mmCIF file of C-alpha atoms in Angstrom:
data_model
loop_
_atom_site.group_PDB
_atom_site.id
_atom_site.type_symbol
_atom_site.label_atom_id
_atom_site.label_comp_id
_atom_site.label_asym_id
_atom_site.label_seq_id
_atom_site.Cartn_x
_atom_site.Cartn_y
_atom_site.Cartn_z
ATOM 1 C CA UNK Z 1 14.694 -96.819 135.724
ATOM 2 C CA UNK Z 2 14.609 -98.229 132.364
ATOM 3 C CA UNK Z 3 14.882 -95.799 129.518
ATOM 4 C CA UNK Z 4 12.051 -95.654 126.950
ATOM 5 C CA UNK Z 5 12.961 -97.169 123.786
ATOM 6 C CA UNK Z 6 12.985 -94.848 120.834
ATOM 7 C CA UNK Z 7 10.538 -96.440 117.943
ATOM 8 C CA UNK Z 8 12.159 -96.864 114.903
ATOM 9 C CA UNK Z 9 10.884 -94.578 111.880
ATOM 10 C CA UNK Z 10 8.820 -91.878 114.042
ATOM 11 C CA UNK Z 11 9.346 -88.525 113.950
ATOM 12 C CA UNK Z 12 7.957 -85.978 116.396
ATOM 13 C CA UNK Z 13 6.623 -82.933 114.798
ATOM 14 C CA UNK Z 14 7.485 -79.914 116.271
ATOM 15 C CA UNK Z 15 4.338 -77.629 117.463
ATOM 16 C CA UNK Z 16 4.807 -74.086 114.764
ATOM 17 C CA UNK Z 17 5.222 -71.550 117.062
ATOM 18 C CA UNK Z 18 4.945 -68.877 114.106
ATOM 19 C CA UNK Z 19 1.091 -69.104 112.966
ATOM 20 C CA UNK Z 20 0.252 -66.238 110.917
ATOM 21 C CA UNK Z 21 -3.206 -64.990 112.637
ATOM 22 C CA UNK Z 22 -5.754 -64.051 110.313
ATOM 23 C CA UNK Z 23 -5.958 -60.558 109.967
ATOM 24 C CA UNK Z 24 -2.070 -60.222 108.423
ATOM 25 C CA UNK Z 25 -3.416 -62.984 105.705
ATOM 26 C CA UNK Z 26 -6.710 -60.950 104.909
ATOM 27 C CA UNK Z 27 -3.914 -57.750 104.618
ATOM 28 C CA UNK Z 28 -2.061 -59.599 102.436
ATOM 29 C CA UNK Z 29 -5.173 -61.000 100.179
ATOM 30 C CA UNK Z 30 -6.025 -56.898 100.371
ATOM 31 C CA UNK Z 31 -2.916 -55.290 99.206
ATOM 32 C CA UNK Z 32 -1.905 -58.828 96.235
ATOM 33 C CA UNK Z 33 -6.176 -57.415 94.898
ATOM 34 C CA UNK Z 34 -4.904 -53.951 94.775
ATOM 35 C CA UNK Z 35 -1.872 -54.555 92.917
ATOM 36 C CA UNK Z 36 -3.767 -56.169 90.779
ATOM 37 C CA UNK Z 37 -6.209 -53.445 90.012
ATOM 38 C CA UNK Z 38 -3.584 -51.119 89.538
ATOM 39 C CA UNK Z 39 -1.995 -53.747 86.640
ATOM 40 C CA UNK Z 40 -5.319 -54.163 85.069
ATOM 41 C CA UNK Z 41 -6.417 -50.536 85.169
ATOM 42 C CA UNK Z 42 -2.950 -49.684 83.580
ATOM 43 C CA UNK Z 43 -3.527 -52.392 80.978
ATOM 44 C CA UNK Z 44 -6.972 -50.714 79.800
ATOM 45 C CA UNK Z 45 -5.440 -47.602 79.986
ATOM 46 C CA UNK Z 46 -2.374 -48.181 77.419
ATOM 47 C CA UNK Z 47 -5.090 -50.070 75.189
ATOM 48 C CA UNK Z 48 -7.611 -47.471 75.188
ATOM 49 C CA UNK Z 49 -4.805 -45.144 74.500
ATOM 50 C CA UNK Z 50 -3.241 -47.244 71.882
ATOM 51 C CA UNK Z 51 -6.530 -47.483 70.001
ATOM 52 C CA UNK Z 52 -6.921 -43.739 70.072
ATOM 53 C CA UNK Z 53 -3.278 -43.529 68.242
ATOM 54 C CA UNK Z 54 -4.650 -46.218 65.867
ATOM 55 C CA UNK Z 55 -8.003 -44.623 65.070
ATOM 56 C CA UNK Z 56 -5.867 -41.316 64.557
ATOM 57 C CA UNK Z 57 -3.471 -42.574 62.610
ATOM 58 C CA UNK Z 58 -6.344 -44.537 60.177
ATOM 59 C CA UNK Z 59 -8.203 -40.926 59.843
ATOM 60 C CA UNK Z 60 -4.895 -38.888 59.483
ATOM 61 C CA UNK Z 61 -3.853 -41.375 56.466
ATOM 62 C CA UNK Z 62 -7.301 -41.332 54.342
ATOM 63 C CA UNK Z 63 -8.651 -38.083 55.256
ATOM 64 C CA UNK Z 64 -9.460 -35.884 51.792
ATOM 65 C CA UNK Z 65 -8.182 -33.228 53.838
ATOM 66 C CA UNK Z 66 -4.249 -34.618 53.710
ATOM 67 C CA UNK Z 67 -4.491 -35.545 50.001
ATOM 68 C CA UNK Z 68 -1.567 -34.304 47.404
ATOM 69 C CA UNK Z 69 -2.437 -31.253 45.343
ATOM 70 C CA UNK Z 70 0.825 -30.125 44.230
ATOM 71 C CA UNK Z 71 4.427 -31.119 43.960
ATOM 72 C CA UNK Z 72 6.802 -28.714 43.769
ATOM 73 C CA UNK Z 73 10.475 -29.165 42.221
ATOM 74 C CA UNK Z 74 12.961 -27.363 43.498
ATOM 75 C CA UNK Z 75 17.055 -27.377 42.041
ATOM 76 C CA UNK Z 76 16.741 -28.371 38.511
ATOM 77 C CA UNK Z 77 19.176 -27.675 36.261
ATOM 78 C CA UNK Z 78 19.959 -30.701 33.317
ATOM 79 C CA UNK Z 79 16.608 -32.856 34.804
ATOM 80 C CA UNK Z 80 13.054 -31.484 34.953
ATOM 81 C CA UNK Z 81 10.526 -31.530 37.076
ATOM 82 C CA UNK Z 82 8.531 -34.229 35.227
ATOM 83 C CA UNK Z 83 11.217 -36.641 34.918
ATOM 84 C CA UNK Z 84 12.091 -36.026 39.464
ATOM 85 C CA UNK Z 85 8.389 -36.563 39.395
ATOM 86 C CA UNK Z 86 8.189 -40.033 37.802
ATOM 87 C CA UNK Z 87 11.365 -41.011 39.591
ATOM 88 C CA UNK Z 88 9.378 -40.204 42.579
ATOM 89 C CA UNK Z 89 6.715 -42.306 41.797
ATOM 90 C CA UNK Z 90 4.240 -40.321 43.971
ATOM 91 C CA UNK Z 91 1.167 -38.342 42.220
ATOM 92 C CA UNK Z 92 -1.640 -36.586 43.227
ATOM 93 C CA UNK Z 93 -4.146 -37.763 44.949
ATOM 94 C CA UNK Z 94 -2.061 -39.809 47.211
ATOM 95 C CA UNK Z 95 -2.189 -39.070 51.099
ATOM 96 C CA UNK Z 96 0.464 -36.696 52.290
ATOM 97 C CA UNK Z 97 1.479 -38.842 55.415
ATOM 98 C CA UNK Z 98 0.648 -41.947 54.236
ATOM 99 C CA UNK Z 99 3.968 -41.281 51.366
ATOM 100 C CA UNK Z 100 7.180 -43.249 52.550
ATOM 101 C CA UNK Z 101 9.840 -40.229 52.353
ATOM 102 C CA UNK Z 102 12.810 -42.626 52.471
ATOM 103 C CA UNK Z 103 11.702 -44.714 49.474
ATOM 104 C CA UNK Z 104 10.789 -41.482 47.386
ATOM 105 C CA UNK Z 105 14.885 -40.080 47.969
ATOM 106 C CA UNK Z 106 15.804 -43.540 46.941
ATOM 107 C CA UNK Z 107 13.939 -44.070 43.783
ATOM 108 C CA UNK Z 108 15.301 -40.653 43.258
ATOM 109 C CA UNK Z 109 18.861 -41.169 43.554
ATOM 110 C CA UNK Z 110 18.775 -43.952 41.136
ATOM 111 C CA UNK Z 111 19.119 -41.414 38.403
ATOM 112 C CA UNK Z 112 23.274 -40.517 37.910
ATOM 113 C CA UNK Z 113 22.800 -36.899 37.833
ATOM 114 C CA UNK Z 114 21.192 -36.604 41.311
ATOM 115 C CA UNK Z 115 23.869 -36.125 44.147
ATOM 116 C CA UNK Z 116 21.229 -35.535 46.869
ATOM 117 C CA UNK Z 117 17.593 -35.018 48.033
ATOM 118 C CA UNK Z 118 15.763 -33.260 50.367
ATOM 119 C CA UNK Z 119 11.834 -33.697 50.598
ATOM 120 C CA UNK Z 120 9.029 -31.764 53.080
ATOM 121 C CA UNK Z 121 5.663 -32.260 54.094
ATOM 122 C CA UNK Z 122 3.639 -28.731 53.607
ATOM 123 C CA UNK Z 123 0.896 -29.125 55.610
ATOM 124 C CA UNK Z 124 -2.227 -29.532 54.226
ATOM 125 C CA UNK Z 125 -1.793 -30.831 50.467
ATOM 126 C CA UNK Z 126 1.547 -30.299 49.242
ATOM 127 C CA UNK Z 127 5.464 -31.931 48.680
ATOM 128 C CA UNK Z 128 8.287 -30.443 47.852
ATOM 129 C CA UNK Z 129 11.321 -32.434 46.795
ATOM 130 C CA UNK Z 130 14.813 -30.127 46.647
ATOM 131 C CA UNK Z 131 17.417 -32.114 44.340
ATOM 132 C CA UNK Z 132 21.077 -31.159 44.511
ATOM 133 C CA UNK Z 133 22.573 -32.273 40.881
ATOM 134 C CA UNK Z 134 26.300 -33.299 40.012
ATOM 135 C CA UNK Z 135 28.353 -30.670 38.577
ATOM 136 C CA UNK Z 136 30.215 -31.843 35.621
ATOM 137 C CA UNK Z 137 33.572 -30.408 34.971
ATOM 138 C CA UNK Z 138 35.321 -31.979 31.872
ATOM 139 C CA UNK Z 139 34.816 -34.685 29.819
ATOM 140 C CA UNK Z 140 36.877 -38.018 29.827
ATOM 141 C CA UNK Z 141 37.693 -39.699 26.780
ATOM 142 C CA UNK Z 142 37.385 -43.573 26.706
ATOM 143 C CA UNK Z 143 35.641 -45.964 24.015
ATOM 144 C CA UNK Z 144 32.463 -43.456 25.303
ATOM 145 C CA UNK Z 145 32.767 -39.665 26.277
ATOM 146 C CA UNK Z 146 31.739 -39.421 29.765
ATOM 147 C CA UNK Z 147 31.190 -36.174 32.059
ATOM 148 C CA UNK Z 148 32.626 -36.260 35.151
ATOM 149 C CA UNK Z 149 31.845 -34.514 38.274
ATOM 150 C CA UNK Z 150 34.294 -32.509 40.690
ATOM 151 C CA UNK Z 151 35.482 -35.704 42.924
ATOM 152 C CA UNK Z 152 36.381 -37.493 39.149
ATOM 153 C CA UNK Z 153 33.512 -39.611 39.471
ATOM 154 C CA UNK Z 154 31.671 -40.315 36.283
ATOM 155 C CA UNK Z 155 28.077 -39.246 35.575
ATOM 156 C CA UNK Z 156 26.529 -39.842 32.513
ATOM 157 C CA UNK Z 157 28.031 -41.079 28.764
ATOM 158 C CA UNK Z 158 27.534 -38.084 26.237
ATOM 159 C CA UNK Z 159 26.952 -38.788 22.520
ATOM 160 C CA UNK Z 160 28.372 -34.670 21.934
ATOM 161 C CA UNK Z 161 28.410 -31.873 24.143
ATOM 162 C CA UNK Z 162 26.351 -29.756 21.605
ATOM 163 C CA UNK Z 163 23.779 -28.798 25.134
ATOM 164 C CA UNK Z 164 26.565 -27.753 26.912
ATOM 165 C CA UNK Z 165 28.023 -24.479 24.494
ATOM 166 C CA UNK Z 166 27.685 -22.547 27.557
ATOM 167 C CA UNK Z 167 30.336 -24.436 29.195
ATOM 168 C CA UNK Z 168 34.205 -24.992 28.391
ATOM 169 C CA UNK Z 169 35.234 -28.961 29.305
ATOM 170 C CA UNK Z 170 38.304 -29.897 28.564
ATOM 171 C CA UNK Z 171 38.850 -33.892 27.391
ATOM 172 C CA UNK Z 172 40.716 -35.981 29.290
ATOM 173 C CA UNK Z 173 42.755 -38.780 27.551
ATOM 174 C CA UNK Z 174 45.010 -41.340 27.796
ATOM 175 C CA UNK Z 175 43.287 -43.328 30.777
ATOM 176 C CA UNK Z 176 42.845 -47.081 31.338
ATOM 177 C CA UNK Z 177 38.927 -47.808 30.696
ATOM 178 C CA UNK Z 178 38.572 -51.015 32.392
ATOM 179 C CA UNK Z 179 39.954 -49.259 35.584
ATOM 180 C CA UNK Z 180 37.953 -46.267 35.352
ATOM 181 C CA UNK Z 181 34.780 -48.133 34.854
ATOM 182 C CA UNK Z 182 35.396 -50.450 37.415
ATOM 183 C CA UNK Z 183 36.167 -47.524 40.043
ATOM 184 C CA UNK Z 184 33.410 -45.212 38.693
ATOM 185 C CA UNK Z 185 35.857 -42.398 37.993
ATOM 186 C CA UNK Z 186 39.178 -41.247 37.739
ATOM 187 C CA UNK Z 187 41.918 -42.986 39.828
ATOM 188 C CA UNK Z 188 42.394 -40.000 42.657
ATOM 189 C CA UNK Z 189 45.977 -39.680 42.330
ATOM 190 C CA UNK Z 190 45.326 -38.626 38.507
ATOM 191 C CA UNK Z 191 42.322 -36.618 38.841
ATOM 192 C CA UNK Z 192 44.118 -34.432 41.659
ATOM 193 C CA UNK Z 193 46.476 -33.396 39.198
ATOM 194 C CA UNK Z 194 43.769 -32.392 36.875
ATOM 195 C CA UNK Z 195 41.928 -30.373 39.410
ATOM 196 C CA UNK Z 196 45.143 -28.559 39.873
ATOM 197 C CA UNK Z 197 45.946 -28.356 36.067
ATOM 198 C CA UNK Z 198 42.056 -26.701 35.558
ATOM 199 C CA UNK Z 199 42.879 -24.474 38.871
ATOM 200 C CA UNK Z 200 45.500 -23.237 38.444
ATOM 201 C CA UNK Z 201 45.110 -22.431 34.659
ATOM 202 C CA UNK Z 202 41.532 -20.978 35.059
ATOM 203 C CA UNK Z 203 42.901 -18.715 37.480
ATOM 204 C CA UNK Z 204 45.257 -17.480 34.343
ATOM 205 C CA UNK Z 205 42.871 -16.548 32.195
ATOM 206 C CA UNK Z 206 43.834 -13.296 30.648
ATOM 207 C CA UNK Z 207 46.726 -14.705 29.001
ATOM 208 C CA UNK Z 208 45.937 -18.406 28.702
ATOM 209 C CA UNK Z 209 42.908 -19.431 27.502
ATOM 210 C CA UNK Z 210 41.465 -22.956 27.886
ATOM 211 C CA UNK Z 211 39.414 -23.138 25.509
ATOM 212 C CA UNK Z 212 42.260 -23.544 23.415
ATOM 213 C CA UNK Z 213 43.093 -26.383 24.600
ATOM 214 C CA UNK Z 214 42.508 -29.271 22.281
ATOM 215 C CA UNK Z 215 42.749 -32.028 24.568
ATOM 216 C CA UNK Z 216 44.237 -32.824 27.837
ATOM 217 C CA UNK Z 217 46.456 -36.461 27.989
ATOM 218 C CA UNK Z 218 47.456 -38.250 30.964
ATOM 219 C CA UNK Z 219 50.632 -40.001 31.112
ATOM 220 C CA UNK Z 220 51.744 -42.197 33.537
ATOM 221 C CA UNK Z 221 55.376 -41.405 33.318
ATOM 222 C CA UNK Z 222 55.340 -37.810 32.199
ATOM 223 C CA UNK Z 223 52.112 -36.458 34.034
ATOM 224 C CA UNK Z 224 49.927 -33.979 32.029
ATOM 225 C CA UNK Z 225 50.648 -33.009 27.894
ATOM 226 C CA UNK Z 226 48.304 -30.602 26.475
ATOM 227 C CA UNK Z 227 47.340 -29.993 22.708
ATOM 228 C CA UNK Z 228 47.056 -26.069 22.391
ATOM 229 C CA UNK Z 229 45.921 -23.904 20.036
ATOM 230 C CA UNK Z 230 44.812 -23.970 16.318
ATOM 231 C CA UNK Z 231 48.643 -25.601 15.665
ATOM 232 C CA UNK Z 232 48.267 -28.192 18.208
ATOM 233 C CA UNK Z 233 51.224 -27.396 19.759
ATOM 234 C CA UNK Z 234 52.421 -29.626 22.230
ATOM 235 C CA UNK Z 235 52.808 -28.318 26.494
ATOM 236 C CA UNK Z 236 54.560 -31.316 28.867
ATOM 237 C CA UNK Z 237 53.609 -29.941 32.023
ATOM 238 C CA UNK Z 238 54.584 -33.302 34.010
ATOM 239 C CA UNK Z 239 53.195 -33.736 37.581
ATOM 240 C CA UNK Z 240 52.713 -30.734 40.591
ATOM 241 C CA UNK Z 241 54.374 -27.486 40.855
ATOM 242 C CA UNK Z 242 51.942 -26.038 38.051
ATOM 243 C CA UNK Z 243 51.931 -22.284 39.694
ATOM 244 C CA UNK Z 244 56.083 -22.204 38.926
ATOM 245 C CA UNK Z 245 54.900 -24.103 35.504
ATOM 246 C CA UNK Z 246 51.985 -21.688 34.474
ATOM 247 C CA UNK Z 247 54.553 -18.744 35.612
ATOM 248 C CA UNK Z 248 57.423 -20.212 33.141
ATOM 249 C CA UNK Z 249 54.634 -20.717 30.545
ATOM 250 C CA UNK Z 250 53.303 -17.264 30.329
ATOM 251 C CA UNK Z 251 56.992 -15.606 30.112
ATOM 252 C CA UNK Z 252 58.081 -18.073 27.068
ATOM 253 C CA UNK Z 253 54.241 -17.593 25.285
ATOM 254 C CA UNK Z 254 55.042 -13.858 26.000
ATOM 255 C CA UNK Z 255 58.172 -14.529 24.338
ATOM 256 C CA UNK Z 256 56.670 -16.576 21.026
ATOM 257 C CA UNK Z 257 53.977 -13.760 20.423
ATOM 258 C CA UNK Z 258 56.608 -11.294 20.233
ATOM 259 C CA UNK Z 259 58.706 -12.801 18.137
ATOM 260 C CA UNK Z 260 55.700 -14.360 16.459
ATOM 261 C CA UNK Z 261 56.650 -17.804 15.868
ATOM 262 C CA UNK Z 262 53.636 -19.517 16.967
ATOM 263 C CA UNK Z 263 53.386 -21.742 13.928
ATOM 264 C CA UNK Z 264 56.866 -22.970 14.090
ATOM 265 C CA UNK Z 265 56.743 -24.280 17.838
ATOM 266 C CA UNK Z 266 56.045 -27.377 17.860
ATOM 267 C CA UNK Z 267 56.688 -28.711 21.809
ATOM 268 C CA UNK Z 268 57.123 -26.589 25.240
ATOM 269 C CA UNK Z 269 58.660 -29.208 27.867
ATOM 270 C CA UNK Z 270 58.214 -27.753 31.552
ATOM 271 C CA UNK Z 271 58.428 -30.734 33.414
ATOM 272 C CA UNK Z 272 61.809 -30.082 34.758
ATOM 273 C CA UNK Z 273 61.534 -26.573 35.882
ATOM 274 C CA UNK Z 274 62.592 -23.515 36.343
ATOM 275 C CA UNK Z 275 63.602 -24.815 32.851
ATOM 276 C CA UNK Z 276 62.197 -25.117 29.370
ATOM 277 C CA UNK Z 277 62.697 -26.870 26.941
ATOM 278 C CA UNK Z 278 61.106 -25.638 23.623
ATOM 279 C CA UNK Z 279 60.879 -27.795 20.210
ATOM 280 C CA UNK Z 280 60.506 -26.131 17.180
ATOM 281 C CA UNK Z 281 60.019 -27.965 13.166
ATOM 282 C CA UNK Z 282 63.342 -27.313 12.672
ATOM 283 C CA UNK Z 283 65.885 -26.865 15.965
ATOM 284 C CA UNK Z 284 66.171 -27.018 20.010
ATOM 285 C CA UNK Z 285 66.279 -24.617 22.199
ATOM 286 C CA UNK Z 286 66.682 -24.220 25.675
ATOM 287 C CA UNK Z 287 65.269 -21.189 27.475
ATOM 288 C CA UNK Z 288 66.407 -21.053 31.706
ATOM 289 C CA UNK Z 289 64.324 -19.613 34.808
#
């Protein structure tokens, strides 16, 4: 038998032997409805609860009820509570929760004397802002007279210290301005030798008195020199070891009341102790530890 010829560009179609039957399609068309239900039902609901937040946020922000009555200061000492209150630029009247907390601690900080804030909400009508001020120590003697803090950072320029009587700050001298200014304090290699210095000589009180002191000068190569006493009379103390220094100290000022001769010292070297070196108007001495 001849065999068929195969026409060129036909192809047989294969009967689908995999028909989905009409129930699975209305199944499908059920549960693809339900799913979406269960999207749009969960739409209205985070809209309806959304709106709620809104509306309660709109009510909680210009109810009367919520409105400033009172501001309350706490932690002044050189600012008052007026001046934290314009820096605050919040006044009553306003809404209690509709005040931005953050920008109120920053406008406050501006101000040098401020080293930190705290502000609350007191439910109904009322804000407290808690300042922590900077604690000057001494005084630091460039073109200006500055207070510094107890990290050597400067705070504010003083024209005299005439509202601080109640306090004893000693003057540091002898510093580079342009570098101080530019760090915003003392270089921390120098001021940690002045802590010390004020440490360790506060601690000595009974028998040396800083208040005395005249003025405090840094220099680079020999450390601390102090101007003491109603004579000015010159103390090298150098750099470190000021508990052996302060110890030498009060056995040779033991030593010049005694004998007094207070008038005629005019220098007390202790940088290279256990010795000292004493100048007087006239003559050297040495005195050994």
């Amino acid at each position: 038998m001849a065999r068929k010829k195969k026409r060129k560009g036909v192809v047989r179609r294969k009967s689908n032997r995999y028909r989905v039957s009409p129930e699975i399609k209305r199944e499908r068309r059920k549960r693809t409805l339900l799913l979406a239900g269960y999207v749009c039902g969960f739409l209205v609901a985070v809209f309806i609860v959304s709106s709620v937040f809104v509306l309660g946020y709109r009510y909680l922000i210009t109810t009367p009820y919520l409105r400033i009555n009172a501001i309350e200061v706490q932690g002044c000492r050189q600012l008052s509570a007026q001046q934290v209150i314009r820096l605050s630029g919040v006044h009553v009247g306003q809404n209690l929760l509709a005040v931005n907390l953050k920008k109120i601690r920053k406008r406050i900080e501006i101000n040098p004397w401020v080293e930190g804030v705290i502000i609350n909400r007191v439910i109904p009508d009322k804000l407290v802002i808690e300042i922590e001020e900077k604690n000057p120590v001494a005084l630091v003697q460039l073109r200006k007279k500055y207070l510094v803090d107890s990290r050597g950072k400067l705070i504010v320029p003083v024209k005299n210290t005439e509202g601080f009587r109640d306090r004893i700050y000693l003057v540091l001298t002898g510093l580079n301005e342009k570098e101080v200014l530019a760090r915003g304090g003392v270089p921390a290699d120098v001021y940690d030798q002045f802590r010390q210095f004020i440490a360790i000589g506060g601690s000595n009180g009974n028998w040396f008195d800083l208040g005395e002191i005249r003025e405090v000068r840094w220099d680079p190569l020999n450390g601390l020199i102090l101007s003491y006493g109603a004579s000015n009379m010159v103390i090298k103390l150098g750099k470190g070891s000021f508990s052996l220094k302060f110890s030498m100290l009060r056995r040779v000022m033991g030593e010049i009341s005694r004998r007094n001769i207070d008038e005629q010292v005019k220098e007390i070297d202790l940088r290279c102790s256990p010795r000292v070196y004493i100048s007087k108007k006239h003559a050297n001495h040495l005195v050994s530890g």
